[in-house]
Amino acid sequence: MRVAGFDGPAEVRQIGVTVLLVSRSDRHDRLPAMVTAARTAFGPEADVRAVAYVADASPLLPSPPGVPWVRPDAVDGIGSAVNAGVGGGVRGVLVVVDSTVGVTDQDLQVLAEAGAHGVGQARVWLADGSARHGARLLRPGALPWSDDSASVAPGDEELRQMVLAARDGTAPAATVFAADQPALAMPGRALVPAPCLPDERTTLSAWSRAVADRTDRDVAVVWALERSAEAGRTVDAATVDAVSAWRDRAVDGTGSVVAGPPLPPWGARPVAPASPGVPAAEHLAWSIKIAAPAGPEGDGWGDVHFAAELAGALERLGQRVRIDRRDAHVRDDDDADDVTLVIRGLDRVPPNPASVNLLWVISHPDDVTDTELRTFDRAFAAGPVWAAAATERSGVPVTTLLQATDPAVFRPSAAATSAAAATEDAGRVVFVGSTRGTSRPVVTDAVAVGADLRVHGPGWSGLVPAGALGESSLPRAEVARAYAAARVVLNDHWPDMAAGGFVSNRVFDVLASGGVVVTDPVAGLSGVLDLPTVAVARSREELAELLDPAHPWPSPGDRAAIAARIAAEHSFDARARVLLDAARAERTRLRG
């Protein structure tokens, strides 16, 4: 990577203008004329510089003669080109123009006048007739909108007024959040390094906004120029982080936007203004995104049940809910969603900037990056240990929100409702789950200590004694009956979940059923579930003791009391109330 940068601050002369011409490595043809325009505008001794950069895998073409190159080789990206061009210091005003922008000496003079007092960008028209009049932050934390609102090129009198306003320091009528086109100017005293991002618009927006913050002025939109071509968009994690830094900024407009298709490689979605159309806050439209694939292949996934039970709880609160599986994470009609809730399992889902975005990490926390956390309006995690570490690491608050159970399914009376449940699970050590492709340690250890084991789930034949084999598949109601009837239910966790304190929802299901659960160690477990019906086996010896039929456990009455507490504190209804409160608060914040 030929990335150039400087640590700043650059040496700044109090007077004069530096004109920095940045040129994609295959678009140098206009540069000689631009150099002539700059020297005509500011005198033959004008400080004019040129830097070539590679973008969109552009080829390296020969440099034309008569151009004052800062360095012989091209750098990577427009941010590096800016930094290479200013690293040796600048004069009182810095003007930056790309070789795709047509400028005359008068154009450069107007830009310089505006840049003497703050950041100024020219209105830009592209060859196809579309406009780019600066960046507006329609939604904090989302990609800024390049203002393409209808307007006409200013007439002579309007141009004269713009020049006068620039000269006397009064703010021009048109201001934007940031500049996003390479036809801009700024005071040298406020200069900061430009970020080296692959996306031109975000590079210029982040850089110009940082400079504007140092001048304590808005970014002015002045003059009118044409541009022959615009760079393609590449939005990676670094670009997303740059945009996320604006999550606490005030909205520019109503806060209502429509979202475009995801931009590669990260998947962030551009926005454009929309009419407000705010529905009643009591009846929001929710989209719950899960990683399960569509059709029978995904029907057995745990997050399908999780999402369905949460959806039912939200609907009981008057919300409208749909569940979107992997193939529907981005929909053509999702501008109508008021809330996007991502139940984070295997898949990272791009937020929908047209809605409030909530993230709930319930599994595979090691796959969740800090950048992902920063892209959501609120982040929750079912592991308190991981949530605390992620908060400190990412700089955004991650709230603990434990997994949950459905007391309508998992309840102490579940076993009594089925004659069949009286039976083979009653009084035995029960495990419900798949092999995950191999025997699970808690099951292997239970077999080794001679437990009266019964295992339900696919793939166990040959891994446990024949007498321990139960059903290859159990409906949810039958799972509840097995938990309620068992003497002890076994539980285990993925290593990253155990380390982060992610207590399995199986634990809540067993407790809500009035059962007893023996689990492997989970960080911080005693801090969230310090109950006599939850025991941790740290070794095979401890497991043998806990699975001994003579081991004392709480009475049925005590278990029922614990089940009632779990139903009240750890139900999907309780979790839905937390999520709804967060959605309403964020909706209010985002709409200013």
Short mmCIF file of C-alpha atoms in Angstrom, two decimals, residues 225-493:
data_model
loop_
_atom_site.label_atom_id
_atom_site.label_comp_id
_atom_site.label_asym_id
_atom_site.label_seq_id
_atom_site.Cartn_x
_atom_site.Cartn_y
_atom_site.Cartn_z
CA LEU A 225 -18.32 23.53 -11.11
CA GLU A 226 -18.55 20.52 -13.39
CA ARG A 227 -16.91 17.17 -12.83
CA SER A 228 -16.25 14.68 -15.61
CA ALA A 229 -16.27 11.52 -13.46
CA GLU A 230 -16.79 10.45 -9.88
CA ALA A 231 -15.02 7.68 -7.99
CA GLY A 232 -16.83 4.44 -7.24
CA ARG A 233 -17.87 3.63 -3.69
CA THR A 234 -16.01 1.18 -1.45
CA VAL A 235 -17.24 1.07 2.13
CA ASP A 236 -15.02 -1.08 4.35
CA ALA A 237 -14.82 -1.40 8.14
CA ALA A 238 -12.56 1.66 8.46
CA THR A 239 -15.06 3.72 6.49
CA VAL A 240 -17.88 2.51 8.72
CA ASP A 241 -15.89 3.46 11.81
CA ALA A 242 -15.32 6.96 10.43
CA VAL A 243 -19.05 7.42 9.89
CA SER A 244 -19.93 5.91 13.27
CA ALA A 245 -17.98 8.69 14.96
CA TRP A 246 -20.91 10.96 14.04
CA ARG A 247 -23.52 8.88 15.86
CA ASP A 248 -24.11 11.64 18.43
CA ARG A 249 -24.40 14.49 15.91
CA ALA A 250 -27.66 16.33 15.37
CA VAL A 251 -29.74 15.30 12.37
CA ASP A 252 -29.83 17.48 9.28
CA GLY A 253 -33.54 17.32 8.46
CA THR A 254 -36.42 15.28 9.80
CA GLY A 255 -34.53 12.06 10.47
CA SER A 256 -36.69 10.19 7.96
CA VAL A 257 -34.70 8.43 5.25
CA VAL A 258 -34.96 5.71 2.64
CA ALA A 259 -32.15 3.17 2.43
CA GLY A 260 -30.36 2.03 -0.69
CA PRO A 261 -28.73 -1.33 -1.42
CA PRO A 262 -25.70 -2.41 0.65
CA LEU A 263 -22.32 -1.13 -0.52
CA PRO A 264 -19.40 -3.58 -0.66
CA PRO A 265 -17.52 -4.91 1.12
CA TRP A 266 -19.00 -4.05 4.52
CA GLY A 267 -22.64 -3.76 3.48
CA ALA A 268 -23.43 -0.29 4.85
CA ARG A 269 -26.44 1.21 3.10
CA PRO A 270 -26.60 4.76 1.67
CA VAL A 271 -29.54 6.98 2.56
CA ALA A 272 -31.66 9.65 0.93
CA PRO A 273 -34.34 11.96 2.39
CA ALA A 274 -37.85 10.67 2.89
CA SER A 275 -41.09 12.25 3.98
CA PRO A 276 -41.58 11.93 7.76
CA GLY A 277 -44.64 9.68 7.85
CA VAL A 278 -44.21 8.83 11.52
CA PRO A 279 -46.72 6.20 12.75
CA ALA A 280 -48.06 6.10 16.28
CA ALA A 281 -45.24 5.23 18.69
CA GLU A 282 -47.37 2.57 20.40
CA HIS A 283 -47.59 0.42 17.28
CA LEU A 284 -44.18 0.15 15.66
CA ALA A 285 -43.33 -2.20 12.81
CA TRP A 286 -40.50 -4.56 13.80
CA SER A 287 -38.27 -6.73 11.66
CA ILE A 288 -36.40 -9.43 13.58
CA LYS A 289 -33.37 -10.64 11.62
CA ILE A 290 -32.01 -14.13 12.28
CA ALA A 291 -29.29 -16.28 10.69
CA ALA A 292 -31.44 -19.34 9.97
CA PRO A 293 -31.90 -20.10 6.28
CA ALA A 294 -35.37 -20.17 4.76
CA GLY A 295 -37.37 -23.37 4.43
CA PRO A 296 -37.10 -26.72 6.19
CA GLU A 297 -33.31 -26.45 6.37
CA GLY A 298 -33.61 -23.65 8.90
CA ASP A 299 -36.81 -24.65 10.68
CA GLY A 300 -34.97 -26.55 13.39
CA TRP A 301 -32.53 -23.78 14.25
CA GLY A 302 -32.71 -22.51 17.80
CA ASP A 303 -32.91 -18.88 16.81
CA VAL A 304 -36.12 -19.64 14.87
CA HIS A 305 -37.83 -20.58 18.14
CA PHE A 306 -36.10 -17.72 19.95
CA ALA A 307 -37.33 -15.16 17.43
CA ALA A 308 -40.86 -16.59 17.34
CA GLU A 309 -41.22 -16.42 21.11
CA LEU A 310 -39.82 -12.88 21.20
CA ALA A 311 -42.14 -11.84 18.38
CA GLY A 312 -45.10 -13.16 20.33
CA ALA A 313 -44.03 -11.11 23.35
CA LEU A 314 -43.70 -7.94 21.26
CA GLU A 315 -47.08 -8.52 19.69
CA ARG A 316 -48.60 -8.81 23.15
CA LEU A 317 -47.25 -5.27 23.67
CA GLY A 318 -49.15 -4.06 20.61
CA GLN A 319 -46.22 -4.19 18.16
CA ARG A 320 -46.30 -5.46 14.58
CA VAL A 321 -43.56 -8.03 13.96
CA ARG A 322 -42.14 -9.99 11.08
CA ILE A 323 -39.20 -12.41 11.18
CA ASP A 324 -36.66 -12.22 8.37
CA ARG A 325 -34.35 -15.17 7.83
CA ARG A 326 -30.99 -15.08 6.05
CA ASP A 327 -32.38 -14.52 2.55
CA ALA A 328 -34.44 -11.51 3.66
CA HIS A 329 -31.94 -9.51 5.70
CA VAL A 330 -32.32 -6.71 3.14
CA ARG A 331 -35.77 -6.24 1.57
CA ASP A 332 -37.12 -3.86 -1.04
CA ASP A 333 -39.86 -2.71 1.33
CA ASP A 334 -37.84 -2.37 4.53
CA ASP A 335 -38.11 1.44 4.52
CA ALA A 336 -41.45 0.77 6.23
CA ASP A 337 -39.74 -0.92 9.20
CA ASP A 338 -39.64 1.24 12.32
CA VAL A 339 -37.30 -1.08 14.21
CA THR A 340 -34.72 -3.58 12.96
CA LEU A 341 -33.69 -6.06 15.65
CA VAL A 342 -30.77 -8.32 14.78
CA ILE A 343 -30.59 -11.49 16.87
CA ARG A 344 -26.87 -11.97 16.39
CA GLY A 345 -25.84 -15.55 15.88
CA LEU A 346 -23.78 -16.76 12.93
CA ASP A 347 -24.46 -13.89 10.51
CA ARG A 348 -23.57 -10.22 10.59
CA VAL A 349 -26.57 -8.26 9.30
CA PRO A 350 -26.19 -4.73 7.89
CA PRO A 351 -28.29 -2.21 9.80
CA ASN A 352 -31.23 -0.60 8.05
CA PRO A 353 -30.66 3.17 8.33
CA ALA A 354 -34.34 3.83 7.62
CA SER A 355 -35.22 2.35 11.02
CA VAL A 356 -34.01 2.15 14.60
CA ASN A 357 -31.35 -0.57 14.75
CA LEU A 358 -31.00 -2.81 17.79
CA LEU A 359 -28.42 -5.59 18.12
CA TRP A 360 -28.83 -8.47 20.57
CA VAL A 361 -25.80 -10.76 20.69
CA ILE A 362 -26.94 -14.15 21.98
CA SER A 363 -24.24 -16.47 20.60
CA HIS A 364 -20.88 -16.64 18.84
CA PRO A 365 -19.64 -13.40 20.46
CA ASP A 366 -16.11 -13.87 19.10
CA ASP A 367 -17.50 -13.13 15.62
CA VAL A 368 -18.79 -9.69 16.64
CA THR A 369 -16.36 -6.86 15.89
CA ASP A 370 -16.18 -3.45 17.50
CA THR A 371 -17.09 -1.89 14.16
CA GLU A 372 -20.29 -3.92 14.07
CA LEU A 373 -21.25 -2.71 17.55
CA ARG A 374 -20.70 0.90 16.52
CA THR A 375 -23.12 0.64 13.61
CA PHE A 376 -26.16 -0.01 15.82
CA ASP A 377 -28.20 2.52 17.76
CA ARG A 378 -28.26 0.22 20.79
CA ALA A 379 -26.36 -2.98 21.46
CA PHE A 380 -27.32 -5.71 23.93
CA ALA A 381 -25.52 -8.93 24.81
CA ALA A 382 -26.63 -12.03 26.71
CA GLY A 383 -23.21 -12.31 28.35
CA PRO A 384 -22.46 -9.69 31.04
CA VAL A 385 -18.72 -10.41 31.07
CA TRP A 386 -18.46 -9.98 27.31
CA ALA A 387 -20.75 -6.93 27.39
CA ALA A 388 -18.49 -5.14 29.87
CA ALA A 389 -15.34 -5.96 27.89
CA ALA A 390 -16.96 -4.96 24.59
CA THR A 391 -18.10 -1.64 26.07
CA GLU A 392 -14.58 -0.78 27.16
CA ARG A 393 -13.04 -1.97 23.92
CA SER A 394 -15.47 -0.45 21.39
CA GLY A 395 -16.29 2.80 23.13
CA VAL A 396 -20.05 2.24 22.85
CA PRO A 397 -22.26 0.94 25.68
CA VAL A 398 -23.27 -2.71 25.39
CA THR A 399 -26.13 -3.49 27.77
CA THR A 400 -26.56 -6.89 29.36
CA LEU A 401 -29.78 -8.57 28.26
CA LEU A 402 -29.81 -12.24 29.20
CA GLN A 403 -31.44 -14.95 27.17
CA ALA A 404 -35.00 -15.87 28.10
CA THR A 405 -37.72 -18.51 28.30
CA ASP A 406 -41.37 -18.83 27.42
CA PRO A 407 -43.30 -19.69 30.61
CA ALA A 408 -46.33 -20.62 28.54
CA VAL A 409 -44.33 -23.62 27.29
CA PHE A 410 -41.79 -24.21 30.05
CA ARG A 411 -43.62 -24.51 33.38
CA PRO A 412 -43.62 -26.93 36.37
CA SER A 413 -46.93 -28.51 35.33
CA ALA A 414 -45.60 -29.49 31.90
CA ALA A 415 -44.86 -33.12 32.86
CA ALA A 416 -48.29 -33.64 34.37
CA THR A 417 -50.00 -32.64 31.12
CA SER A 418 -48.70 -35.69 29.28
CA ALA A 419 -49.06 -39.30 30.31
CA ALA A 420 -46.13 -40.22 28.09
CA ALA A 421 -43.84 -37.88 29.97
CA ALA A 422 -44.36 -39.85 33.15
CA THR A 423 -42.06 -42.38 32.05
CA GLU A 424 -38.71 -42.71 30.53
CA ASP A 425 -37.47 -39.23 31.44
CA ALA A 426 -38.95 -39.22 34.93
CA GLY A 427 -36.28 -39.28 37.62
CA ARG A 428 -33.41 -39.60 35.14
CA VAL A 429 -30.51 -37.44 33.95
CA VAL A 430 -31.68 -35.84 30.68
CA PHE A 431 -29.86 -34.04 27.89
CA VAL A 432 -31.60 -32.47 24.88
CA GLY A 433 -29.47 -31.38 21.94
CA SER A 434 -27.52 -32.48 18.89
CA THR A 435 -24.02 -33.90 18.90
CA ARG A 436 -22.63 -30.84 17.02
CA GLY A 437 -20.72 -33.41 14.98
CA THR A 438 -19.02 -35.01 17.97
CA SER A 439 -19.84 -36.21 21.44
CA ARG A 440 -20.20 -33.31 23.84
CA PRO A 441 -17.99 -33.40 26.97
CA VAL A 442 -20.85 -33.10 29.46
CA VAL A 443 -22.56 -36.12 27.87
CA THR A 444 -19.32 -38.11 27.61
CA ASP A 445 -18.59 -37.45 31.27
CA ALA A 446 -22.12 -38.44 32.30
CA VAL A 447 -21.69 -41.77 30.50
CA ALA A 448 -18.28 -42.26 32.13
CA VAL A 449 -19.64 -41.80 35.66
CA GLY A 450 -22.48 -44.26 35.01
CA ALA A 451 -25.35 -41.78 35.17
CA ASP A 452 -28.88 -43.02 34.42
CA LEU A 453 -28.77 -40.96 31.25
CA ARG A 454 -31.36 -40.32 28.57
CA VAL A 455 -30.31 -38.26 25.53
CA HIS A 456 -32.70 -36.67 23.01
CA GLY A 457 -31.46 -35.28 19.72
CA PRO A 458 -29.93 -36.32 16.39
CA GLY A 459 -26.68 -38.19 15.90
CA TRP A 460 -26.23 -39.91 19.27
CA SER A 461 -26.42 -43.52 18.10
CA GLY A 462 -23.06 -45.15 18.80
CA LEU A 463 -21.91 -42.32 21.06
CA VAL A 464 -23.99 -43.25 24.12
CA PRO A 465 -25.24 -46.62 25.35
CA ALA A 466 -28.32 -47.89 23.55
CA GLY A 467 -30.36 -47.63 26.75
CA ALA A 468 -29.60 -43.93 26.93
CA LEU A 469 -30.97 -43.11 23.48
CA GLY A 470 -34.16 -41.07 23.49
CA GLU A 471 -35.95 -39.39 20.60
CA SER A 472 -34.02 -38.01 17.64
CA SER A 473 -36.29 -34.97 17.65
CA LEU A 474 -38.66 -33.47 20.21
CA PRO A 475 -41.29 -30.76 19.73
CA ARG A 476 -40.97 -27.81 22.10
CA ALA A 477 -43.80 -29.00 24.27
CA GLU A 478 -42.13 -32.40 24.68
CA VAL A 479 -38.83 -30.73 25.56
CA ALA A 480 -40.63 -28.88 28.34
CA ARG A 481 -42.12 -32.13 29.61
CA ALA A 482 -38.71 -33.80 29.60
CA TYR A 483 -37.21 -30.95 31.63
CA ALA A 484 -40.05 -30.99 34.13
CA ALA A 485 -39.92 -34.76 34.58
CA ALA A 486 -36.12 -35.22 34.79
CA ARG A 487 -34.20 -35.57 38.03
CA VAL A 488 -31.37 -33.46 36.55
CA VAL A 489 -30.96 -31.78 33.15
CA LEU A 490 -27.46 -31.44 31.69
CA ASN A 491 -26.27 -28.27 29.94
CA ASP A 492 -23.10 -27.06 28.25
CA HIS A 493 -21.79 -24.01 26.35
#
